[in-house]
């Protein structure tokens, strides 16, 4: 009896490394799949990969295998592979199948149920959930045939991530860029849920934000000077998006009000995209009430006083003649609301010198409960980079965190928020 109890105890707590089967299609975005493998590894998720014939025109099985630390599968009729692992077994060996880049051709074949190669056969044979990250030229994406296939795939239960809008390798602009690897890795970790949650560095244990609404701002704001120029800053939005994603993973209902970024919507988060500081404030006010407000956006402090619909010409004084008006302070406005102030208000302080003193002064001036101070001076790589070193200031004093990935800062902050809102 004692033996039996020990054995069952071990089985219950034994954890399996979460894993995906990555199908890499033939497109210029195939290189992003290499970055995706690295991002997944950072989150403790193992990748096994199938490289299509088209994919192998862009990247090699050797580079894929080098990053996954496993054999890269390419051929349906490879007897050696079949002896090691049959294609049916391969299609079911992971917790999730991810197609990235999902080309128009792969989407069409999957929507029709064709099984012409190892990738399409695995897609048909799998019993696991499937996620696709489309990537193609904007016209191909907008073509009625692709949109028809997209609807079929969604109806079949396939989760689609992206595509993003932006400049494309083919020189055109529009929707069709593959979602960014970091956001995809977050989405995959979310999808893997229980199994991946253990590798996401939350320190809050079982904190549960179910029934809580959290409002987050992220990214820069763009303040138009004329139809071709705007005032902006270097914020990428990565930290705010990661926080929104981490809070959603803890069960919160999250509204993310975002300035212009290149990042795809995090899964399970309601994203409201705005351009200017004034639009950001209106969107935040419209999203209230909230249990917590996290102001992570790098809001432009000033905007041109006058909006013009013609290009400002050098001969008439150019940009030097433009008077500036101060933008509303979103954090201060919400932190000082007399009615409907979220019970927990968290601000960020981006500083280049005397970081802690400036951050504490900012906390008092704006009236927020916590301020997350970070050093954004050149050389730290914080602005636009993947890592951050932060100190949390509150009326309880200061708490310094080690230098870590922005996704890790997000996980720890989400856990701290959860603890505060639920205790
Ligand atoms: N913030 C805001 N609205 C503004 C300016 C800033 O909501 N118009 C918020 C930011 O999201 C951040 C905090 O205020 O949470 C501090 O932003 P920061 O840029 O560090 O400070 P500023 O208020 O702009 O002050 P300064 O430029 O003097 O450092």
JSON list of C-alpha atoms in Angstrom, two decimals, residues 12 38 49 51 56 67 87 115 133 141 181 183 187 250 269 272 292-293 334 353 387-388 392-394 403:
[
{"chain": "A", "resi": 12, "resn": "UNK", "atom": "CA", "xyz": [0.75, 12.93, -10.50]},
{"chain": "A", "resi": 38, "resn": "UNK", "atom": "CA", "xyz": [14.67, 29.93, -30.34]},
{"chain": "A", "resi": 49, "resn": "UNK", "atom": "CA", "xyz": [10.08, 20.39, -37.34]},
{"chain": "A", "resi": 51, "resn": "UNK", "atom": "CA", "xyz": [10.46, 21.53, -43.59]},
{"chain": "A", "resi": 56, "resn": "UNK", "atom": "CA", "xyz": [13.96, 24.27, -48.00]},
{"chain": "A", "resi": 67, "resn": "UNK", "atom": "CA", "xyz": [18.10, 24.88, -33.47]},
{"chain": "A", "resi": 87, "resn": "UNK", "atom": "CA", "xyz": [4.43, 9.95, -40.33]},
{"chain": "A", "resi": 115, "resn": "UNK", "atom": "CA", "xyz": [-2.19, 15.05, -48.54]},
{"chain": "A", "resi": 133, "resn": "UNK", "atom": "CA", "xyz": [0.59, 31.86, -39.10]},
{"chain": "A", "resi": 141, "resn": "UNK", "atom": "CA", "xyz": [-3.90, 37.24, -48.82]},
{"chain": "A", "resi": 181, "resn": "UNK", "atom": "CA", "xyz": [8.20, 35.17, -33.44]},
{"chain": "A", "resi": 183, "resn": "UNK", "atom": "CA", "xyz": [4.36, 37.12, -29.96]},
{"chain": "A", "resi": 187, "resn": "UNK", "atom": "CA", "xyz": [0.53, 32.69, -28.08]},
{"chain": "A", "resi": 250, "resn": "UNK", "atom": "CA", "xyz": [-3.71, 34.54, -15.36]},
{"chain": "A", "resi": 269, "resn": "UNK", "atom": "CA", "xyz": [-6.69, 40.24, -25.16]},
{"chain": "A", "resi": 272, "resn": "UNK", "atom": "CA", "xyz": [-7.93, 48.89, -29.20]},
{"chain": "A", "resi": 292, "resn": "UNK", "atom": "CA", "xyz": [-6.26, 47.77, -12.33]},
{"chain": "A", "resi": 293, "resn": "UNK", "atom": "CA", "xyz": [-4.66, 50.19, -14.80]},
{"chain": "A", "resi": 334, "resn": "UNK", "atom": "CA", "xyz": [-6.84, 58.02, -14.41]},
{"chain": "A", "resi": 353, "resn": "UNK", "atom": "CA", "xyz": [19.70, 59.34, -15.12]},
{"chain": "A", "resi": 387, "resn": "UNK", "atom": "CA", "xyz": [15.45, 42.70, -21.90]},
{"chain": "A", "resi": 388, "resn": "UNK", "atom": "CA", "xyz": [14.76, 45.05, -19.04]},
{"chain": "A", "resi": 392, "resn": "UNK", "atom": "CA", "xyz": [9.22, 48.61, -8.42]},
{"chain": "A", "resi": 393, "resn": "UNK", "atom": "CA", "xyz": [8.55, 51.58, -6.17]},
{"chain": "A", "resi": 394, "resn": "UNK", "atom": "CA", "xyz": [5.50, 51.73, -3.90]},
{"chain": "A", "resi": 403, "resn": "UNK", "atom": "CA", "xyz": [17.98, 41.91, -15.59]}
]
